[in-house]
Tab-separated table of C-alpha atoms in Angstrom:
chain	number	residue	atom	x	y	z
A	1	UNK	CA	131.222	86.837	120.083
A	2	UNK	CA	127.599	87.955	119.777
A	3	UNK	CA	125.957	88.311	116.411
A	4	UNK	CA	124.709	91.761	115.442
A	5	UNK	CA	122.338	90.537	112.732
A	6	UNK	CA	119.404	92.258	114.421
A	7	UNK	CA	121.213	95.597	114.254
A	8	UNK	CA	122.032	95.112	110.554
A	9	UNK	CA	118.379	94.501	109.750
A	10	UNK	CA	117.157	97.616	111.536
A	11	UNK	CA	119.837	99.823	109.978
A	12	UNK	CA	118.691	98.895	106.468
A	13	UNK	CA	115.631	101.109	106.892
A	14	UNK	CA	115.997	104.835	106.685
A	15	UNK	CA	114.992	108.074	105.061
A	16	UNK	CA	115.996	108.862	101.501
A	17	UNK	CA	116.298	112.454	100.344
A	18	UNK	CA	115.065	113.756	96.999
A	19	UNK	CA	118.700	114.412	96.030
A	20	UNK	CA	119.528	110.693	96.417
A	21	UNK	CA	116.750	109.422	94.126
A	22	UNK	CA	117.749	107.512	90.991
A	23	UNK	CA	115.820	105.334	88.545
A	24	UNK	CA	115.218	101.862	89.930
A	25	UNK	CA	115.282	102.880	93.607
A	26	UNK	CA	112.331	101.442	95.546
A	27	UNK	CA	110.986	103.524	98.446
A	28	UNK	CA	107.793	104.007	100.439
A	29	UNK	CA	106.420	107.577	100.430
A	30	UNK	CA	104.934	108.466	103.838
A	31	UNK	CA	102.763	111.507	104.509
A	32	UNK	CA	104.255	114.125	106.856
A	33	UNK	CA	104.017	117.801	107.728
A	34	UNK	CA	101.314	120.212	108.811
A	35	UNK	CA	98.868	119.423	105.991
A	36	UNK	CA	99.167	115.684	106.648
A	37	UNK	CA	98.432	116.270	110.332
A	38	UNK	CA	95.391	118.387	109.426
A	39	UNK	CA	94.103	115.611	107.128
A	40	UNK	CA	94.813	112.965	109.792
A	41	UNK	CA	97.148	110.986	107.536
A	42	UNK	CA	100.559	111.860	108.999
A	43	UNK	CA	102.879	108.824	109.102
A	44	UNK	CA	100.697	106.744	106.770
A	45	UNK	CA	101.999	105.371	103.453
A	46	UNK	CA	100.759	107.422	100.493
A	47	UNK	CA	99.938	104.523	98.160
A	48	UNK	CA	99.712	101.704	100.675
A	49	UNK	CA	102.975	100.293	99.336
A	50	UNK	CA	106.311	100.929	97.683
A	51	UNK	CA	107.100	102.888	94.526
A	52	UNK	CA	109.869	102.356	91.975
A	53	UNK	CA	111.475	105.584	90.751
A	54	UNK	CA	111.411	105.984	86.942
A	55	UNK	CA	113.174	109.340	86.669
A	56	UNK	CA	112.726	113.091	86.689
A	57	UNK	CA	110.382	114.848	84.297
A	58	UNK	CA	107.724	117.442	83.597
A	59	UNK	CA	104.084	116.555	84.231
A	60	UNK	CA	101.847	119.121	82.456
A	61	UNK	CA	99.427	120.970	84.722
A	62	UNK	CA	96.138	119.028	84.951
A	63	UNK	CA	97.541	115.896	83.256
A	64	UNK	CA	98.088	112.394	84.607
A	65	UNK	CA	101.660	111.175	84.862
A	66	UNK	CA	102.980	108.871	82.155
A	67	UNK	CA	106.305	107.081	81.626
A	68	UNK	CA	106.810	109.195	78.486
A	69	UNK	CA	107.070	112.322	80.672
A	70	UNK	CA	110.409	111.183	82.133
A	71	UNK	CA	113.128	113.322	80.532
A	72	UNK	CA	116.163	112.356	82.620
A	73	UNK	CA	117.644	110.024	85.198
A	74	UNK	CA	118.192	112.795	87.744
A	75	UNK	CA	118.835	116.525	88.038
A	76	UNK	CA	122.552	116.197	87.173
A	77	UNK	CA	121.631	114.202	84.055
A	78	UNK	CA	119.360	117.037	82.904
A	79	UNK	CA	122.064	119.628	83.560
A	80	UNK	CA	124.297	117.665	81.193
A	81	UNK	CA	121.582	116.870	78.630
A	82	UNK	CA	120.388	120.499	78.466
A	83	UNK	CA	123.809	122.088	79.074
A	84	UNK	CA	123.104	125.048	76.777
A	85	UNK	CA	120.009	125.995	78.811
A	86	UNK	CA	121.675	125.282	82.179
A	87	UNK	CA	124.689	127.455	81.288
A	88	UNK	CA	122.543	130.310	79.937
A	89	UNK	CA	122.744	133.663	81.698
A	90	UNK	CA	119.009	133.552	82.416
A	91	UNK	CA	119.337	130.401	84.553
A	92	UNK	CA	122.816	131.006	86.002
A	93	UNK	CA	122.361	134.625	87.043
A	94	UNK	CA	118.616	134.891	87.596
A	95	UNK	CA	117.009	135.942	90.854
A	96	UNK	CA	115.748	132.899	92.794
A	97	UNK	CA	114.238	132.416	96.230
A	98	UNK	CA	115.847	128.999	96.675
A	99	UNK	CA	117.109	125.895	94.841
A	100	UNK	CA	113.571	124.678	94.044
A	101	UNK	CA	112.712	128.036	92.456
A	102	UNK	CA	115.835	127.798	90.270
A	103	UNK	CA	114.881	124.216	89.359
A	104	UNK	CA	111.384	125.344	88.297
A	105	UNK	CA	112.910	128.050	86.062
A	106	UNK	CA	115.291	125.516	84.503
A	107	UNK	CA	112.474	123.047	83.754
A	108	UNK	CA	110.301	125.828	82.337
A	109	UNK	CA	113.146	126.832	79.992
A	110	UNK	CA	113.522	123.166	78.946
A	111	UNK	CA	109.788	122.963	78.161
A	112	UNK	CA	109.959	126.174	76.107
A	113	UNK	CA	112.961	124.950	74.099
A	114	UNK	CA	111.626	121.428	73.386
A	115	UNK	CA	108.422	121.413	71.332
A	116	UNK	CA	107.592	117.850	72.499
A	117	UNK	CA	107.313	119.012	76.109
A	118	UNK	CA	104.672	121.126	77.814
A	119	UNK	CA	105.258	123.384	80.797
A	120	UNK	CA	104.143	121.811	84.067
A	121	UNK	CA	105.240	120.412	87.407
A	122	UNK	CA	108.901	119.660	88.087
A	123	UNK	CA	108.478	116.021	89.097
A	124	UNK	CA	110.012	112.757	90.150
A	125	UNK	CA	107.909	110.178	88.347
A	126	UNK	CA	107.431	106.694	89.785
A	127	UNK	CA	105.390	103.520	89.493
A	128	UNK	CA	103.573	101.976	92.453
A	129	UNK	CA	104.912	98.407	92.722
A	130	UNK	CA	102.760	96.991	95.533
A	131	UNK	CA	99.643	97.726	97.512
A	132	UNK	CA	96.133	98.581	96.307
A	133	UNK	CA	97.383	101.072	93.675
A	134	UNK	CA	99.914	98.706	92.071
A	135	UNK	CA	100.738	99.727	88.499
A	136	UNK	CA	99.787	103.385	88.971
A	137	UNK	CA	102.218	105.894	87.450
A	138	UNK	CA	102.345	108.916	89.748
A	139	UNK	CA	104.738	111.646	90.877
A	140	UNK	CA	105.888	114.111	93.479
A	141	UNK	CA	106.281	117.762	92.520
A	142	UNK	CA	107.475	121.151	93.717
A	143	UNK	CA	104.352	122.927	95.000
A	144	UNK	CA	103.590	126.641	95.190
A	145	UNK	CA	105.428	126.841	98.553
A	146	UNK	CA	108.579	125.466	96.852
A	147	UNK	CA	108.351	122.217	98.839
A	148	UNK	CA	108.235	118.685	97.472
A	149	UNK	CA	104.671	117.351	97.772
A	150	UNK	CA	102.375	114.610	96.496
A	151	UNK	CA	98.786	115.216	95.412
A	152	UNK	CA	96.823	111.978	95.850
A	153	UNK	CA	93.180	111.194	96.698
A	154	UNK	CA	92.236	114.905	96.778
A	155	UNK	CA	95.013	115.618	99.269
A	156	UNK	CA	98.264	117.454	98.685
A	157	UNK	CA	100.915	117.312	101.378
A	158	UNK	CA	104.591	116.925	102.115
A	159	UNK	CA	106.066	113.461	102.425
A	160	UNK	CA	109.203	111.574	103.340
A	161	UNK	CA	110.722	108.601	101.562
A	162	UNK	CA	111.527	105.483	103.595
A	163	UNK	CA	113.508	102.493	102.349
């Protein structure tokens, strides 16, 4: 019988969705979308290497990301941790364009209720673990078009995560 080792190796690579992110997961963010094509960076790795996910958090507008800005493991963790805010009528029955818009409202309510937090970008925060930017703490965020994006090297564009 033939060995299918080659097939196993190629199947290990794939796309990871934002919903599947968890702390400790290592992925490579790759530029994609219309903006990336306009910049000429489509299909290129964002940081020149992999990133290790630290968690979800709020990065204040105009601030650099920091490990201290992580407030939860994932979105479900925050819904449990801030159950009183998540179950409030304002969040549950508000008018939203989409899931990202509801998420932004939830994070804004968290920032208003917790004096240690400042309002800012809804973010997945990660650390670059290899490549020229190794050690950098950075993030992806929900942009004004309600899409997940990364702002890096004066560029802001959509991305995909590859394992």
